C-alpha cells in the first residue's frame, strides 16, 4: 500500500508515512502544522483550466447541441413542409380570387414539357422548391382551376435577391385575372412594394398577347403608355421593376405552346361547328 505524504507548513519538509510525524525533524514544528499532500492527477485533461480540457469540453457541447437541433429539426420537418405546402396552395387560390375554395377540389395540378405535353409522375410542389432548376430541366408546373383558368408560377431576380409569384390567366389564356408576388430582400418601401395587394391589383385586366403575338406585361418607368400591356413601374424601384418585367416575360414564355394551343382550341371548335351547320344546310 502506498504511503502518504505530509508537508510541513512551516519549512516545507515532506514526510512519508501513514501519519504525520509528532514533530518536524527540520524545524521542530508540531504534527498540527503538517498537511497531507494529495496525489496530483495525471493526464492530458486532468487540469480543467488547461486549453486541451476547454477545447474538448467545447467540442463535446457543440456536438451535443448539434445533435439536439437535428432531432428537433427532423421532428418539425413534416409540420414545416405542411405549412409551406398550405401557403403555396393559398397563394394559388388567392391569385384566382378563390381563397374560399378547397384547393384539392378546385385545382388540377400537372406538369408540362417545352412542347406543352403533360409529364406523368412529377410532383408539382417539389418542383416549386427550385423553380429555376425545374425550368432549366424543361419541367413547367401548371395549376388549372375547374372553371378553365390557369395559374402559372414565375420566378426571377430583383435588386437584392430572388423574386417569385403566381400569375392567374382567365380562360382566354391571355388576360391576367390576378397575380401574387413576393421577394427576398427588396428595399422596404420601394422594391418591396411588389408584395402588396395594392400594387398587384394593377396587373388585373392586363393582357400578355397583342393579337397572336406574345408581348407579356412590362413595368414602364414614368408611367404605363400601353393600357393593355404595361404597368406603372415602382417609383424608386427601377431594378426591381426591371426584374419583374423580365420574370414575367421569361417565365410565361415557357408556357407558350400550352397557351397558344388553348387559345386556338375555341377557334377550331367554331370552324367545326360551322362546317357541321353547312353540311346540314346542304342536306
Coordinates of N, CA, C and O in Angstrom, one line a residue, residues 17-103:
X17 N 4.7 8.5 5.2 CA 4.2 7.6 6.2 C 2.7 7.6 6.3 O 2.0 8.3 5.5
X18 N 2.2 6.8 7.2 CA 0.8 6.7 7.3 C 0.2 7.9 8.0 O -1.0 8.3 7.8
X19 N 1.0 8.5 8.9 CA 0.5 9.7 9.6 C 1.6 10.7 9.6 O 2.8 10.4 9.4
X20 N 1.3 11.9 10.0 CA 2.3 13.0 10.1 C 3.2 12.7 11.4 O 2.7 12.1 12.3
X21 N 4.4 13.1 11.3 CA 5.3 12.9 12.5 C 4.9 13.8 13.7 O 4.2 14.8 13.5
X22 N 5.3 13.4 14.9 CA 4.9 14.2 16.1 C 5.5 15.6 16.0 O 4.9 16.5 16.5
X23 N 6.7 15.7 15.4 CA 7.3 17.0 15.2 C 8.2 17.0 13.9 O 8.7 15.9 13.5
X24 N 8.4 18.1 13.4 CA 9.2 18.2 12.1 C 10.7 18.0 12.5 O 11.2 18.7 13.4
X25 N 11.4 17.1 11.8 CA 12.8 16.9 12.1 C 13.7 18.0 11.7 O 14.9 18.1 12.0
X26 N 13.1 19.0 10.9 CA 13.9 20.1 10.4 C 13.7 21.3 11.3 O 14.7 22.0 11.7
X27 N 12.4 21.7 11.5 CA 12.1 22.9 12.2 C 11.4 22.7 13.6 O 11.1 23.6 14.3
X28 N 11.2 21.4 13.9 CA 10.5 21.0 15.2 C 9.1 21.5 15.3 O 8.5 21.5 16.4
X29 N 8.5 21.8 14.2 CA 7.1 22.2 14.2 C 6.2 21.0 14.6 O 6.5 19.8 14.2
X30 N 5.2 21.1 15.4 CA 4.3 20.0 15.8 C 3.5 19.4 14.7 O 3.5 19.9 13.6
X31 N 3.0 18.2 14.9 CA 2.2 17.5 13.9 C 1.1 18.3 13.3 O 0.7 18.1 12.2
X32 N 0.5 19.2 14.2 CA -0.6 20.0 13.7 C -0.3 20.9 12.5 O -1.1 21.5 11.8
X33 N 1.0 21.2 12.3 CA 1.5 22.0 11.2 C 1.7 21.3 9.9 O 2.2 21.9 9.0
X34 N 1.4 20.0 10.0 CA 1.6 19.2 8.8 C 0.2 19.0 8.1 O -0.8 18.9 8.7
X35 N 0.3 19.0 6.7 CA -1.0 18.8 6.0 C -0.6 17.7 4.9 O 0.5 17.7 4.4
X36 N -1.6 16.9 4.7 CA -1.4 15.8 3.7 C -1.3 16.3 2.3 O -2.1 17.2 1.9
X37 N -0.4 15.8 1.6 CA -0.2 16.2 0.2 C -1.0 15.2 -0.7 O -0.7 14.0 -0.7
X38 N -2.0 15.7 -1.4 CA -2.8 14.9 -2.3 C -2.1 14.6 -3.6 O -1.3 15.4 -4.1
X39 N -2.2 13.4 -4.1 CA -1.6 13.0 -5.3 C -2.1 13.8 -6.5 O -3.3 14.0 -6.6
X40 N -1.3 14.3 -7.3 CA -1.7 15.1 -8.5 C -2.3 14.2 -9.5 O -1.8 13.1 -9.8
X41 N -3.4 14.7 -10.1 CA -4.0 14.0 -11.2 C -3.1 14.1 -12.5 O -2.5 15.1 -12.8
X42 N -3.0 13.0 -13.2 CA -2.2 12.9 -14.4 C -3.1 12.7 -15.6 O -4.2 12.2 -15.5
X43 N -2.6 13.2 -16.7 CA -3.4 13.0 -18.0 C -3.6 14.4 -18.7 O -3.4 15.4 -18.1
X44 N -3.9 14.3 -20.0 CA -4.0 15.5 -20.8 C -5.1 16.4 -20.3 O -5.0 17.6 -20.4
X45 N -6.2 15.8 -19.8 CA -7.3 16.6 -19.4 C -7.5 16.7 -17.9 O -8.7 16.9 -17.4
X46 N -6.5 16.4 -17.2 CA -6.6 16.5 -15.7 C -6.8 17.9 -15.2 O -7.6 18.1 -14.2
X47 N -6.2 18.9 -15.8 CA -6.4 20.3 -15.4 C -7.6 20.9 -16.2 O -7.6 21.1 -17.4
X48 N -8.6 21.2 -15.4 CA -9.9 21.7 -16.0 C -9.7 23.1 -16.6 O -10.5 23.7 -17.3
X49 N -8.6 23.7 -16.2 CA -8.3 25.1 -16.7 C -7.3 25.1 -17.9 O -7.0 26.1 -18.5
X50 N -6.9 23.9 -18.3 CA -6.0 23.8 -19.4 C -6.7 24.0 -20.8 O -7.9 23.8 -20.9
X51 N -6.0 24.4 -21.8 CA -6.5 24.7 -23.1 C -7.1 23.4 -23.7 O -8.2 23.4 -24.3
X52 N -6.4 22.3 -23.5 CA -6.9 21.0 -24.0 C -8.2 20.6 -23.4 O -9.1 20.2 -24.2
X53 N -8.4 20.8 -22.1 CA -9.7 20.5 -21.5 C -10.8 21.4 -22.0 O -11.9 20.9 -22.3
X54 N -10.5 22.7 -22.1 CA -11.5 23.6 -22.6 C -12.0 23.3 -24.1 O -13.1 23.4 -24.4
X55 N -11.0 23.0 -24.9 CA -11.3 22.6 -26.3 C -12.1 21.4 -26.4 O -13.1 21.3 -27.2
X56 N -11.8 20.4 -25.6 CA -12.5 19.1 -25.6 C -14.0 19.4 -25.1 O -14.9 18.9 -25.7
X57 N -14.1 20.1 -24.0 CA -15.4 20.4 -23.5 C -16.2 21.2 -24.5 O -17.4 20.8 -24.7
X58 N -15.7 22.1 -25.2 CA -16.4 22.9 -26.2 C -16.8 22.0 -27.3 O -18.0 22.2 -27.8
X59 N -15.9 21.2 -27.8 CA -16.3 20.3 -28.9 C -17.4 19.3 -28.5 O -18.3 19.1 -29.3
X60 N -17.4 18.8 -27.3 CA -18.4 17.9 -26.9 C -19.8 18.6 -26.8 O -20.8 18.1 -27.3
X61 N -19.8 19.9 -26.3 CA -21.0 20.6 -26.2 C -21.6 21.0 -27.6 O -22.8 20.9 -27.8
X62 N -20.7 21.3 -28.5 CA -21.1 21.6 -29.9 C -21.8 20.4 -30.5 O -22.8 20.5 -31.2
X63 N -21.2 19.2 -30.3 CA -21.7 18.0 -30.9 C -23.1 17.7 -30.3 O -24.0 17.4 -31.0
X64 N -23.2 17.9 -29.0 CA -24.5 17.6 -28.3 C -25.6 18.6 -28.8 O -26.7 18.2 -29.0
X65 N -25.2 19.8 -28.8 CA -26.2 20.8 -29.3 C -26.6 20.6 -30.7 O -27.8 20.7 -31.1
X66 N -25.7 20.3 -31.6 CA -26.0 20.0 -33.0 C -26.9 18.8 -33.1 O -27.8 18.7 -33.9
X67 N -26.6 17.8 -32.3 CA -27.5 16.6 -32.3 C -28.9 16.9 -31.9 O -29.9 16.4 -32.5
X68 N -29.0 17.7 -30.8 CA -30.3 18.1 -30.3 C -31.1 18.9 -31.4 O -32.3 18.7 -31.6
X69 N -30.4 19.8 -32.0 CA -31.0 20.6 -33.1 C -31.5 19.8 -34.2 O -32.5 20.0 -34.8
X70 N -30.7 18.8 -34.6 CA -31.0 17.9 -35.7 C -32.3 17.1 -35.4 O -33.2 16.9 -36.2
X71 N -32.4 16.6 -34.1 CA -33.6 15.9 -33.7 C -34.8 16.8 -33.7 O -35.9 16.4 -34.2
X72 N -34.7 18.0 -33.3 CA -35.8 18.9 -33.3 C -36.2 19.3 -34.7 O -37.4 19.3 -35.0
X73 N -35.2 19.5 -35.6 CA -35.5 19.8 -37.0 C -36.2 18.7 -37.7 O -37.2 18.9 -38.4
X74 N -35.8 17.5 -37.4 CA -36.4 16.3 -38.1 C -37.8 16.1 -37.6 O -38.7 15.8 -38.3
X75 N -38.0 16.4 -36.3 CA -39.4 16.2 -35.7 C -40.3 17.3 -36.2 O -41.6 17.0 -36.3
X76 N -39.8 18.4 -36.6 CA -40.7 19.5 -37.1 C -40.7 19.6 -38.6 O -41.5 20.4 -39.2
X77 N -39.9 18.7 -39.3 CA -39.8 18.8 -40.7 C -41.2 18.6 -41.4 O -41.5 19.4 -42.3
X78 N -41.9 17.6 -41.0 CA -43.2 17.3 -41.6 C -44.2 18.5 -41.4 O -45.0 18.8 -42.3
X79 N -44.2 19.1 -40.2 CA -45.0 20.2 -40.0 C -44.6 21.4 -40.8 O -45.5 22.1 -41.3
X80 N -43.3 21.7 -40.9 CA -42.9 22.8 -41.7 C -43.3 22.6 -43.2 O -43.7 23.6 -43.9
X81 N -43.1 21.4 -43.7 CA -43.5 21.1 -45.1 C -45.0 21.3 -45.3 O -45.4 21.9 -46.3
X82 N -45.8 20.9 -44.3 CA -47.2 21.1 -44.4 C -47.6 22.5 -44.5 O -48.5 23.0 -45.2
X83 N -46.9 23.3 -43.6 CA -47.2 24.8 -43.6 C -46.8 25.4 -44.9 O -47.5 26.3 -45.5
X84 N -45.6 25.0 -45.5 CA -45.2 25.6 -46.8 C -46.1 25.2 -47.9 O -46.4 26.0 -48.8
X85 N -46.6 24.0 -47.8 CA -47.5 23.5 -48.9 C -48.8 24.2 -48.8 O -49.3 24.6 -49.8
X86 N -49.3 24.4 -47.6 CA -50.6 25.2 -47.4 C -50.4 26.6 -47.9 O -51.3 27.2 -48.5
X87 N -49.3 27.2 -47.6 CA -49.0 28.6 -48.0 C -49.0 28.7 -49.6 O -49.6 29.6 -50.1
X88 N -48.4 27.8 -50.2 CA -48.4 27.8 -51.7 C -49.8 27.6 -52.3 O -50.2 28.3 -53.2
X89 N -50.6 26.7 -51.7 CA -51.9 26.4 -52.1 C -52.8 27.7 -52.0 O -53.6 28.0 -52.9
X90 N -52.6 28.3 -50.8 CA -53.4 29.6 -50.6 C -53.0 30.7 -51.5 O -53.9 31.5 -52.0
X91 N -51.7 30.8 -51.9 CA -51.3 31.8 -52.8 C -51.9 31.5 -54.2 O -52.3 32.5 -54.9
X92 N -52.0 30.3 -54.6 CA -52.6 29.9 -55.9 C -54.0 30.3 -55.9 O -54.5 30.9 -56.9
X93 N -54.8 29.9 -54.9 CA -56.2 30.3 -54.8 C -56.4 31.8 -54.7 O -57.3 32.3 -55.4
X94 N -55.5 32.5 -54.0 CA -55.7 33.9 -53.9 C -55.5 34.6 -55.2 O -56.2 35.6 -55.6
X95 N -54.5 34.1 -56.0 CA -54.3 34.7 -57.4 C -55.6 34.5 -58.2 O -55.8 35.3 -59.2
X96 N -56.4 33.5 -57.9 CA -57.6 33.3 -58.7 C -58.8 34.0 -58.0 O -60.0 33.8 -58.5
X97 N -58.6 34.7 -56.9 CA -59.7 35.3 -56.1 C -60.6 34.2 -55.7 O -61.8 34.4 -55.7
X98 N -60.1 33.1 -55.3 CA -60.9 31.9 -54.9 C -60.4 31.4 -53.6 O -60.3 30.2 -53.3
X99 N -60.0 32.3 -52.6 CA -59.4 31.9 -51.4 C -60.4 31.0 -50.5 O -59.9 30.3 -49.7
X100 N -61.7 31.1 -50.8 CA -62.6 30.3 -50.0 C -62.8 28.9 -50.5 O -63.5 28.1 -49.9
X101 N -62.2 28.6 -51.7 CA -62.4 27.3 -52.3 C -61.5 26.2 -51.6 O -60.5 26.6 -51.0
X102 N -61.8 25.0 -51.8 CA -61.0 23.9 -51.3 C -60.0 23.6 -52.5 O -60.4 23.2 -53.6
X103 N -58.7 23.8 -52.2 CA -57.7 23.6 -53.2 C -57.8 22.3 -53.9 O -57.8 22.2 -55.2

